[in-house]
Coordinates of C-alpha atoms and ligand atoms in Angstrom, one line a residue:
M1 CA 6.7 116.4 162.0
E2 CA 5.3 116.2 157.3
F3 CA 2.6 114.2 156.5
G4 CA 2.9 115.4 152.6
F5 CA -0.6 115.9 151.5
L6 CA -2.3 114.2 153.7
P7 CA -4.8 115.7 155.7
M8 CA -3.3 114.5 159.7
L9 CA -6.0 112.4 161.6
G10 CA -7.0 111.6 164.6
L11 CA -5.3 108.5 165.9
N12 CA -8.8 106.7 167.3
L13 CA -9.5 103.4 166.4
D14 CA -12.4 103.2 164.4
Y15 CA -14.5 101.7 166.8
P16 CA -18.1 102.6 164.8
L17 CA -21.3 103.7 166.8
V18 CA -24.1 100.9 167.0
L19 CA -26.8 100.4 168.7
S20 CA -25.8 97.2 169.3
T21 CA -22.6 98.5 171.8
I22 CA -25.2 100.6 174.0
I23 CA -26.6 97.3 175.2
E24 CA -23.4 95.3 175.2
H25 CA -22.8 98.1 177.5
A26 CA -25.0 97.2 179.9
A27 CA -25.3 94.1 179.6
A28 CA -21.4 93.9 181.1
T29 CA -21.3 97.3 183.7
F30 CA -25.2 97.6 184.7
A31 CA -25.9 93.0 184.7
D32 CA -27.8 93.5 187.2
T33 CA -30.0 96.3 186.7
E34 CA -33.4 95.5 186.7
L35 CA -36.1 95.9 183.3
V36 CA -39.8 95.5 184.4
S37 CA -42.4 95.1 181.6
Y38 CA -45.8 95.7 182.4
G39 CA -47.1 94.4 178.5
G40 CA -48.6 90.9 179.6
P41 CA -51.6 89.7 182.2
D42 CA -47.4 88.5 184.4
V43 CA -45.0 91.5 184.6
T44 CA -41.6 90.2 183.5
R45 CA -38.3 90.5 185.1
S46 CA -35.0 90.1 183.5
S47 CA -31.5 92.5 183.9
Y48 CA -29.8 93.9 181.2
Y49 CA -27.1 91.1 181.4
E50 CA -30.0 88.6 180.5
A51 CA -31.8 91.5 177.7
A52 CA -28.1 91.0 175.4
Q53 CA -28.8 87.9 175.6
R54 CA -31.8 87.3 174.4
S55 CA -31.4 90.6 171.7
R56 CA -28.4 88.5 170.4
R57 CA -30.8 84.5 170.2
L58 CA -33.7 87.3 168.4
A59 CA -30.7 88.1 166.0
S60 CA -29.0 85.2 165.8
S61 CA -32.6 83.5 164.8
L62 CA -33.9 86.7 162.3
S63 CA -30.3 86.1 160.1
C64 CA -31.1 82.4 160.3
L65 CA -34.8 83.3 158.1
G66 CA -32.8 85.6 156.1
I67 CA -33.2 88.7 157.7
G68 CA -30.4 90.9 156.8
P69 CA -28.3 94.0 156.1
D70 CA -30.9 96.5 154.4
C71 CA -33.8 94.3 155.4
L72 CA -36.9 95.6 157.1
V73 CA -38.7 94.4 159.1
G74 CA -42.5 95.7 161.4
S75 CA -43.6 96.4 164.9
L76 CA -47.3 97.0 165.7
A77 CA -46.3 96.1 169.4
W78 CA -46.7 98.6 173.0
N79 CA -43.0 99.0 174.9
T80 CA -42.7 95.1 176.4
H81 CA -39.0 94.0 176.7
R82 CA -39.7 91.8 173.7
H83 CA -39.9 95.7 171.7
F84 CA -37.0 96.5 173.4
E85 CA -34.9 93.5 172.6
L86 CA -36.0 94.4 169.5
F87 CA -34.6 97.3 168.9
Y88 CA -31.4 95.7 169.4
G89 CA -32.4 92.3 167.7
V90 CA -33.4 93.5 163.9
S91 CA -30.4 97.0 164.8
G92 CA -27.9 95.1 165.3
I93 CA -27.4 92.9 162.1
G94 CA -28.1 95.9 159.7
G95 CA -32.3 95.3 159.6
I96 CA -34.5 98.1 159.8
L97 CA -36.8 99.0 162.2
H98 CA -39.9 99.8 161.5
T99 CA -42.0 100.8 164.8
A100 CA -45.5 100.7 163.4
N101 CA -47.9 103.0 165.0
P102 CA -50.9 101.3 166.6
R103 CA -52.7 104.2 167.4
L104 CA -53.1 105.8 164.1
A105 CA -55.8 105.2 162.2
P106 CA -56.1 102.1 159.6
A107 CA -55.5 103.3 157.0
Q108 CA -52.8 105.4 157.6
I109 CA -51.3 102.1 159.3
L110 CA -51.7 100.4 156.6
Y111 CA -49.9 103.3 154.3
T112 CA -47.3 103.5 156.6
I113 CA -46.7 98.9 156.2
N114 CA -47.4 98.7 152.7
F115 CA -45.3 102.3 151.4
A116 CA -41.9 100.9 153.4
G117 CA -43.0 97.1 152.1
Y118 CA -42.1 94.8 153.6
R119 CA -42.7 90.7 154.6
T120 CA -42.0 90.2 158.4
L121 CA -44.4 92.1 161.3
F122 CA -44.0 92.2 165.1
I123 CA -46.8 92.0 166.3
D124 CA -48.8 91.6 169.8
P125 CA -51.6 89.8 171.5
D126 CA -53.2 92.7 171.4
T127 CA -53.0 93.9 168.9
L128 CA -54.0 90.6 167.0
A129 CA -56.8 92.1 166.3
L130 CA -55.5 95.1 164.7
A131 CA -53.8 92.6 162.9
E132 CA -56.0 90.6 161.8
Q133 CA -58.2 93.9 160.7
L134 CA -55.1 95.2 158.2
A135 CA -54.2 91.9 157.7
P136 CA -55.8 91.6 153.3
R137 CA -55.3 95.0 152.8
L138 CA -51.3 94.8 153.9
K139 CA -49.6 94.6 150.6
T140 CA -45.8 93.2 151.9
I141 CA -46.6 90.6 155.0
D142 CA -46.7 86.7 154.7
R143 CA -45.0 86.5 158.3
F144 CA -46.1 87.7 161.9
V145 CA -44.1 86.8 164.5
L146 CA -46.9 87.2 167.7
M147 CA -44.2 89.0 170.8
T148 CA -45.6 86.0 173.2
S149 CA -44.8 83.3 175.1
R150 CA -45.5 78.7 173.0
R151 CA -47.5 78.7 176.4
A152 CA -50.6 82.3 176.0
M153 CA -49.9 82.0 171.7
P154 CA -53.4 82.8 171.3
A155 CA -55.7 81.6 168.8
T156 CA -55.8 82.9 164.9
N157 CA -56.6 83.7 161.2
L158 CA -53.7 84.6 160.5
A159 CA -50.6 82.8 157.7
N160 CA -47.1 81.7 158.9
V161 CA -48.1 83.3 162.1
L162 CA -44.4 82.1 164.9
C163 CA -43.6 82.9 168.3
H164 CA -41.7 84.9 169.2
E165 CA -40.0 83.4 171.8
D166 CA -39.4 79.7 169.9
L167 CA -37.1 82.7 168.4
I168 CA -35.3 82.9 170.8
D169 CA -35.1 80.1 172.0
A170 CA -34.0 78.6 169.2
G171 CA -31.3 82.1 168.7
D172 CA -27.7 82.0 169.8
P173 CA -26.7 83.1 172.8
A174 CA -23.5 83.9 171.8
F175 CA -23.8 85.4 168.7
A176 CA -21.5 88.0 168.1
W177 CA -22.5 90.9 165.9
P178 CA -21.8 91.7 162.5
E179 CA -18.9 94.6 161.9
L180 CA -21.4 97.1 160.9
D181 CA -20.8 100.7 158.9
E182 CA -22.7 103.2 162.1
R183 CA -23.7 105.5 158.5
L184 CA -25.9 102.5 158.2
A185 CA -30.2 103.3 158.7
C186 CA -31.4 101.2 162.7
M187 CA -34.8 102.1 162.6
L188 CA -37.7 103.8 161.0
C189 CA -40.4 106.3 161.8
F190 CA -43.5 108.1 161.0
T191 CA -44.5 110.9 161.5
S192 CA -48.5 111.2 163.0
G193 CA -49.8 113.0 159.5
T194 CA -51.5 115.8 160.9
T195 CA -51.6 117.3 157.2
G196 CA -51.8 114.6 154.3
Q197 CA -49.8 110.7 155.5
P198 CA -47.7 110.2 157.4
K199 CA -43.6 110.6 156.8
G200 CA -41.3 108.6 157.0
V201 CA -38.1 109.1 159.3
L202 CA -34.8 106.7 158.8
Y203 CA -32.5 107.2 161.4
S204 CA -29.1 106.2 161.0
H205 CA -27.0 104.1 164.0
R206 CA -25.2 107.2 164.4
G207 CA -26.8 109.2 164.2
T208 CA -29.2 107.9 167.4
V209 CA -26.8 106.9 169.2
L210 CA -25.6 110.9 169.8
S211 CA -28.9 112.6 170.1
A212 CA -28.8 109.2 173.1
L213 CA -26.0 110.1 174.0
S214 CA -27.1 114.7 174.0
I215 CA -30.5 114.1 175.6
G216 CA -29.3 111.9 178.3
G217 CA -26.4 114.0 180.0
G218 CA -26.4 116.4 182.6
N219 CA -28.8 119.2 181.1
G220 CA -31.0 117.1 179.4
W221 CA -32.4 114.3 181.4
A222 CA -29.1 113.9 183.6
L223 CA -29.4 110.3 183.8
S224 CA -27.3 107.9 185.8
A225 CA -27.6 105.0 187.4
S226 CA -29.5 105.5 190.3
D227 CA -31.9 105.9 187.6
V228 CA -35.7 104.5 187.6
V229 CA -36.6 105.7 184.8
L230 CA -40.4 104.8 182.8
G231 CA -41.2 104.8 179.3
I232 CA -45.1 106.5 178.6
P233 CA -44.1 108.1 174.6
G234 CA -44.5 105.1 172.5
F235 CA -41.8 103.0 170.9
F236 CA -43.3 104.8 167.6
H237 CA -42.7 108.1 168.0
C238 CA -39.4 108.9 167.9
N239 CA -38.8 105.9 168.8
G240 CA -39.8 106.3 172.7
W241 CA -37.6 109.5 172.9
G242 CA -35.4 107.4 173.5
V243 CA -35.5 105.7 176.6
P244 CA -35.2 102.6 175.1
F245 CA -31.0 104.1 174.6
L246 CA -30.6 105.9 177.4
G247 CA -31.7 103.4 180.1
P248 CA -28.8 100.2 179.1
M249 CA -26.9 103.4 178.0
Y250 CA -27.2 105.3 181.6
G251 CA -27.0 102.0 183.3
A252 CA -30.6 103.0 184.7
K253 CA -33.4 100.7 186.4
L254 CA -36.0 100.3 183.3
V255 CA -39.9 100.1 183.8
L256 CA -41.8 100.0 180.4
P257 CA -45.4 100.0 181.6
G258 CA -46.9 98.1 177.9
R259 CA -50.2 100.5 176.7
R260 CA -51.3 101.2 179.9
A261 CA -51.7 105.0 180.9
D262 CA -54.8 105.9 183.6
D263 CA -54.2 108.0 185.9
A264 CA -54.0 106.0 189.5
W265 CA -52.2 102.8 187.6
L266 CA -49.7 104.9 186.7
Y267 CA -49.3 106.1 190.0
R268 CA -49.1 102.9 192.0
L269 CA -46.0 102.0 189.7
I270 CA -44.4 104.9 190.4
M271 CA -44.3 104.4 194.0
D272 CA -43.9 100.6 193.3
E273 CA -40.8 100.7 191.1
G274 CA -39.4 103.2 192.9
V275 CA -39.3 105.7 189.4
T276 CA -37.7 109.4 189.6
I277 CA -37.5 109.9 185.8
A278 CA -40.2 109.8 183.9
A279 CA -41.4 110.3 179.9
A280 CA -44.5 111.5 178.3
V281 CA -46.8 114.0 177.6
P282 CA -49.1 117.0 179.3
T283 CA -52.6 114.7 179.1
I284 CA -50.3 111.9 180.9
W285 CA -48.9 114.6 183.5
L286 CA -52.0 116.2 183.9
G287 CA -54.1 113.3 184.6
L288 CA -51.4 112.0 186.9
L289 CA -51.8 115.4 189.3
E290 CA -55.8 115.6 189.3
H291 CA -55.4 111.3 190.7
C292 CA -53.1 113.6 193.4
R293 CA -54.8 115.7 194.1
A294 CA -57.7 113.5 194.5
T295 CA -56.4 111.1 196.8
G296 CA -54.1 113.4 198.4
Q297 CA -50.2 111.8 197.4
G298 CA -46.9 112.8 196.7
L299 CA -45.3 111.9 194.1
G300 CA -42.5 109.9 196.2
P301 CA -39.0 109.2 194.4
L302 CA -40.5 111.6 191.5
R303 CA -37.6 113.9 191.2
R304 CA -38.4 114.6 187.7
I305 CA -40.5 114.4 184.8
F306 CA -40.2 115.5 180.6
S307 CA -42.9 116.9 178.8
G308 CA -43.0 117.1 175.4
G309 CA -44.7 116.4 171.9
T310 CA -47.0 120.4 172.8
A311 CA -46.4 122.9 175.8
P312 CA -48.0 122.2 178.6
P313 CA -50.4 123.9 180.2
A314 CA -48.0 126.8 182.8
A315 CA -50.3 126.1 185.9
M316 CA -49.2 122.4 185.7
I317 CA -45.7 122.5 185.7
E318 CA -46.0 125.1 188.3
S319 CA -48.2 122.1 190.7
Y320 CA -45.2 119.8 190.4
L321 CA -42.5 122.0 191.3
R322 CA -44.3 123.9 194.6
D323 CA -47.0 121.4 195.8
Y324 CA -44.7 118.5 194.2
G325 CA -41.0 118.6 194.9
V326 CA -41.1 117.2 190.3
H327 CA -39.0 119.5 188.2
V328 CA -40.9 119.8 184.8
S329 CA -37.9 119.1 181.9
H330 CA -39.9 120.6 179.3
G331 CA -38.6 119.8 175.4
W332 CA -39.5 120.7 172.4
G333 CA -38.7 117.5 169.4
M334 CA -39.8 115.8 166.3
T335 CA -39.9 113.0 165.3
E336 CA -37.7 114.5 162.7
T337 CA -35.2 115.7 165.2
T338 CA -35.2 111.6 166.6
H339 CA -35.4 112.5 170.3
G340 CA -35.6 116.0 171.5
A341 CA -33.9 118.9 170.4
T342 CA -34.0 121.2 173.3
I343 CA -35.1 121.4 176.9
S344 CA -36.3 123.9 179.4
F345 CA -32.7 125.2 181.1
V346 CA -33.2 125.1 184.9
P347 CA -30.0 126.4 186.5
D348 CA -29.3 126.1 190.6
G349 CA -30.6 128.6 192.5
L350 CA -33.4 129.8 190.8
S351 CA -36.3 131.1 192.8
D352 CA -39.4 129.0 191.9
D353 CA -41.3 131.5 189.8
A354 CA -38.4 132.1 187.5
A355 CA -37.6 127.5 187.9
V356 CA -41.7 128.1 186.3
A357 CA -41.3 130.5 183.9
A358 CA -37.7 128.7 182.6
M359 CA -39.7 125.6 182.6
R360 CA -42.3 127.4 180.6
T361 CA -39.7 128.0 177.6
Q362 CA -39.4 124.8 174.6
G363 CA -35.8 125.3 176.7
K364 CA -32.5 125.9 174.9
P365 CA -31.1 123.6 171.9
L366 CA -29.3 120.3 173.3
Y367 CA -25.0 119.7 172.4
G368 CA -25.6 118.8 168.5
N369 CA -28.3 121.1 167.5
E370 CA -28.5 124.3 165.8
I371 CA -31.4 125.9 166.0
R372 CA -32.6 129.8 164.1
I373 CA -36.0 131.2 162.6
V374 CA -35.9 132.9 159.4
D375 CA -38.6 134.7 157.1
D376 CA -40.9 133.2 154.1
E377 CA -37.6 132.8 152.0
D378 CA -35.5 131.5 154.7
R379 CA -33.5 134.5 155.4
P380 CA -32.6 134.2 158.6
L381 CA -34.4 137.1 161.2
S382 CA -32.8 138.4 165.0
S383 CA -33.4 136.3 167.8
D384 CA -34.1 139.6 169.2
G385 CA -37.0 137.9 171.6
S386 CA -39.4 139.3 170.4
T387 CA -39.9 138.8 166.4
P388 CA -41.6 135.4 165.5
G389 CA -40.3 133.4 162.4
H390 CA -39.9 130.1 160.6
L391 CA -37.9 127.9 162.8
Q392 CA -34.7 125.6 161.4
C393 CA -32.6 123.1 163.2
R394 CA -29.5 121.2 162.3
G395 CA -27.7 119.4 163.2
H396 CA -26.3 115.3 163.6
W397 CA -28.6 114.0 163.4
T398 CA -31.3 116.6 162.6
A399 CA -33.2 115.1 159.1
G400 CA -32.1 115.8 155.7
A401 CA -34.6 114.1 153.5
Y402 CA -37.9 112.0 154.0
F403 CA -38.3 108.3 153.6
K404 CA -38.8 107.8 149.5
R405 CA -39.9 111.3 148.9
P406 CA -36.8 113.1 147.6
E407 CA -39.6 115.3 146.0
L408 CA -40.7 117.1 149.6
D409 CA -38.6 120.0 150.5
L410 CA -36.6 119.3 153.9
Q411 CA -33.7 120.3 154.5
T412 CA -33.0 124.4 153.0
K413 CA -30.0 124.9 150.1
D414 CA -28.0 126.5 153.3
G415 CA -28.7 122.7 154.9
W416 CA -30.8 123.1 157.6
M417 CA -34.2 121.4 158.2
R418 CA -37.6 123.1 157.9
T419 CA -39.9 122.1 161.0
G420 CA -42.9 123.7 160.4
D421 CA -43.4 125.7 163.5
I422 CA -43.3 129.3 164.0
A423 CA -41.2 130.3 166.9
V424 CA -39.5 133.3 168.6
I425 CA -36.1 132.5 169.9
D426 CA -34.4 134.9 172.6
P427 CA -30.6 136.2 172.6
D428 CA -29.6 133.4 175.3
N429 CA -30.8 130.4 172.4
T430 CA -34.0 130.4 174.2
L431 CA -36.9 128.6 172.4
H432 CA -40.8 129.6 172.2
I433 CA -42.9 127.8 170.1
V434 CA -45.2 130.6 168.8
D435 CA -48.1 127.4 167.1
R436 CA -47.2 125.4 164.2
A437 CA -47.0 127.5 161.1
K438 CA -51.1 125.6 159.5
D439 CA -52.4 126.4 162.9
A440 CA -51.1 130.3 164.3
I441 CA -54.2 132.5 162.4
K442 CA -52.8 135.5 159.8
S443 CA -54.5 137.9 160.8
G444 CA -53.6 141.7 158.2
G445 CA -50.4 139.7 157.2
E446 CA -49.7 139.7 161.1
W447 CA -49.2 136.0 163.4
I448 CA -51.7 135.7 166.0
S449 CA -50.4 132.2 167.6
S450 CA -53.9 129.8 168.0
Q451 CA -51.4 127.7 171.2
A452 CA -51.2 131.0 173.8
L453 CA -54.7 131.4 173.1
E454 CA -55.9 128.3 174.1
E455 CA -53.1 128.7 176.9
A456 CA -54.4 131.7 178.2
A457 CA -58.4 129.7 177.8
T458 CA -57.0 127.5 180.0
Q459 CA -55.9 129.4 183.3
H460 CA -59.7 130.2 183.4
P461 CA -61.0 127.6 186.5
A462 CA -64.2 126.7 184.7
V463 CA -62.5 125.5 180.9
Q464 CA -61.1 122.1 180.9
E465 CA -59.5 122.8 177.0
A466 CA -59.7 124.9 174.5
A467 CA -58.5 125.0 170.8
V468 CA -59.0 127.6 168.3
V469 CA -58.5 127.2 165.0
A470 CA -58.1 129.9 161.9
V471 CA -61.5 131.1 159.8
Q472 CA -61.9 133.2 156.8
H473 CA -62.4 136.2 156.9
A474 CA -62.7 139.1 154.2
R475 CA -60.9 142.1 155.3
W476 CA -58.5 140.5 157.7
Q477 CA -58.0 136.9 155.1
E478 CA -58.2 135.3 158.7
R479 CA -59.0 135.1 161.9
P480 CA -59.6 133.1 165.1
F481 CA -62.7 131.1 166.4
M482 CA -62.1 129.4 169.5
I483 CA -63.5 126.2 171.0
V484 CA -64.1 125.3 174.1
V485 CA -64.6 122.5 176.3
L486 CA -65.5 123.2 180.1
A487 CA -65.0 121.9 183.7
E488 CA -67.5 119.5 184.6
N489 CA -70.7 120.9 186.0
A490 CA -68.6 125.2 185.2
T491 CA -69.9 127.4 183.4
V492 CA -68.8 130.7 182.4
A493 CA -70.3 133.9 180.1
V494 CA -69.0 134.2 176.4
E495 CA -67.8 137.3 177.1
D496 CA -66.3 137.3 181.4
L497 CA -64.0 135.1 178.6
R498 CA -63.5 137.1 176.3
S499 CA -62.1 139.9 179.9
H500 CA -59.8 136.3 180.7
L501 CA -58.3 135.7 177.7
Q502 CA -57.6 139.9 177.0
R503 CA -55.8 139.9 181.0
F504 CA -53.5 137.7 178.3
V505 CA -53.1 138.5 174.8
P506 CA -53.5 142.0 172.8
K507 CA -57.1 142.9 172.4
W508 CA -57.2 142.3 168.5
W509 CA -56.1 138.7 169.0
L510 CA -59.4 138.1 171.4
P511 CA -61.5 135.6 169.2
D512 CA -64.3 136.7 167.0
A513 CA -66.0 133.5 167.8
I514 CA -66.0 131.4 170.8
A515 CA -68.4 127.7 170.4
F516 CA -69.0 125.2 173.3
A517 CA -68.1 122.1 172.9
A518 CA -68.1 118.6 174.8
E519 CA -65.3 116.9 173.5
L520 CA -62.2 118.0 171.4
P521 CA -60.4 115.4 169.2
H522 CA -56.6 114.5 169.7
G523 CA -54.4 112.7 167.4
P524 CA -52.4 109.6 168.3
T525 CA -49.6 111.1 170.1
G526 CA -52.2 113.9 172.3
K527 CA -52.1 116.7 169.6
L528 CA -55.4 118.9 168.5
Q529 CA -56.6 117.6 165.4
K530 CA -57.2 120.9 163.9
D531 CA -57.6 119.5 161.1
E532 CA -60.3 118.1 161.4
L533 CA -61.7 121.0 163.4
R534 CA -61.6 123.2 160.6
R535 CA -63.9 121.0 159.1
R536 CA -66.6 120.7 161.8
V537 CA -66.3 124.9 162.2
A538 CA -66.6 125.1 158.3
D539 CA -68.8 122.7 158.3
G540 CA -70.8 123.9 160.6
I541 CA -70.7 120.7 163.5
I542 CA -69.2 123.5 165.3
A543 CA -71.3 126.3 166.1
P544 CA -70.3 129.3 167.5
A545 CA -71.8 130.5 170.6
I546 CA -74.4 133.6 169.9
A547 CA -75.5 133.8 172.9
S548 CA -73.9 135.3 176.7
S549 CA -73.4 131.7 178.0
P550 CA -72.9 127.5 177.0
S551 CA -76.3 127.2 177.8
G552 CA -77.7 124.6 175.1
V553 CA -74.7 124.1 173.4
Ligands
AMP601 P1 -44.3 114.8 166.1 O1 -42.8 114.5 164.7 O2 -45.3 113.9 166.5 O3 -42.9 114.2 167.1 O4 -44.7 116.3 166.5 C1 -43.5 117.1 166.5 C2 -44.3 118.6 166.5 O5 -44.6 119.1 168.0 C3 -43.1 119.9 166.7 O6 -43.5 120.6 165.4 C4 -43.3 121.0 167.4 O7 -45.0 121.2 166.8 C5 -45.1 119.8 168.6 N1 -44.2 120.3 169.6 C6 -44.2 119.6 169.8 N2 -43.0 119.4 171.7 C7 -44.2 120.2 171.6 C8 -43.3 121.5 172.7 N3 -42.5 121.6 173.4 N4 -44.4 123.2 172.1 C9 -44.8 122.9 171.8 N5 -45.3 122.3 170.3 C10 -44.3 120.9 170.5

């Protein structure tokens, strides 16, 4: 058949990939599947049918308030059913939900909201005090919505406060979602701002739906309607790692823990709700492991945990697998990659040792993400399993620019995104993150990985946590400085620690100085705050242990 000069297009329906299709799919197909929310004093149990209806009601009320296409709306809230419905209610009418991060420093929260510049902010009863503190400096907010029922509305000095459940009650449960272009923005997340002010990443409907499809599949979360998913990462961090989309998309029961993540409580939650799959940063997983060890309890229904945000200790992966039969899916991703971009790949039939080794890597790219390493001039380097380089990523939902910051050089000339990470890639495309570029120590022109040194230190039984930062050196430009937090009642001599490290890393990597500290500063997503540590070291607040033992530090 001849089409003249026209390209021969496929004959599929032109049906846009928008977020509302996810919740409507769940309402139609998994109507009775539970959505459990521990957000307030009471546990709320609803279903995807009800969640879809409430999302439509919310959307219709928001429309009546004048919120529509291209309008930003903010949330300063934890993981609850109301926050979940906001994802759909706002984006379904063409609005954009900025999930502001209550764990950032107040000045950073103010910066993100003022920078985005919108009028309506949804808040939880337990972010109310924070909102009251911020309110005088919120330049554009003139309406707050308290995410609670009329009965539970707390007293507040905020002006113009609406009640979330009033909006739901007033809304139309049969509200018809408007037809939207799938390329429209739907969500706005800010990076955690470890280098300068947080940067906004604006996600499209199309990219968000595709990314969720990709991570939920067999080589990713391997989700099905038989699963019970617990989403611990805050909804403000990479859309809660995709959990609000993955549950309804794959028909899994969803458990939302509010803001709580303490070990004993989390353990009970997993048991009581029959959680099969859960996602969180390594700090949470280490805590749960401690709890299981201390109480001698097993992990029951839990079959798989997702660990991301930072590299988990090898001993943790090993213990989950060997002692509890729980598979650790270790993934790498950034706010700029929407959700996880790579995940540890453990084919069936591997021995436990081989499986642990695979889980320690950052894994292989999920479909839709490509990775490469380059030199300082963006020239590709070999994926030979030993050459370190700057990691770049590209794909159908990788960020190409930051929100209202076109001057920032995120994208290369040939269309790859600079990640800011240093990595090695194996010939089979397995990713090994070496370090953040700004954290790696450049000694005599060669990279030393602060993360590898930290990992080696935590393999010593006396070490609870370790951090390594660069200090200036006249001859080598930079040398590593290690700060160690000892396990309770433990001691170790500095020379013993150095000999221990030497079993894992080259001799020239050994830290020139080791200091001991009572604790290390962590950011809102559990990452070590290395800028703060560098400052403390530079100011002499953290000083090297000169004696051979940490006594007196
Ligand atoms: P964020 O945008 O806050 O999620 O931070 C993204 C950064 O966290 C990445 O660029 C990495 O430096 C780091 N990161 C995320 N996942 C991992 C991982 N599995 N191993 C090591 N670093 C990670």
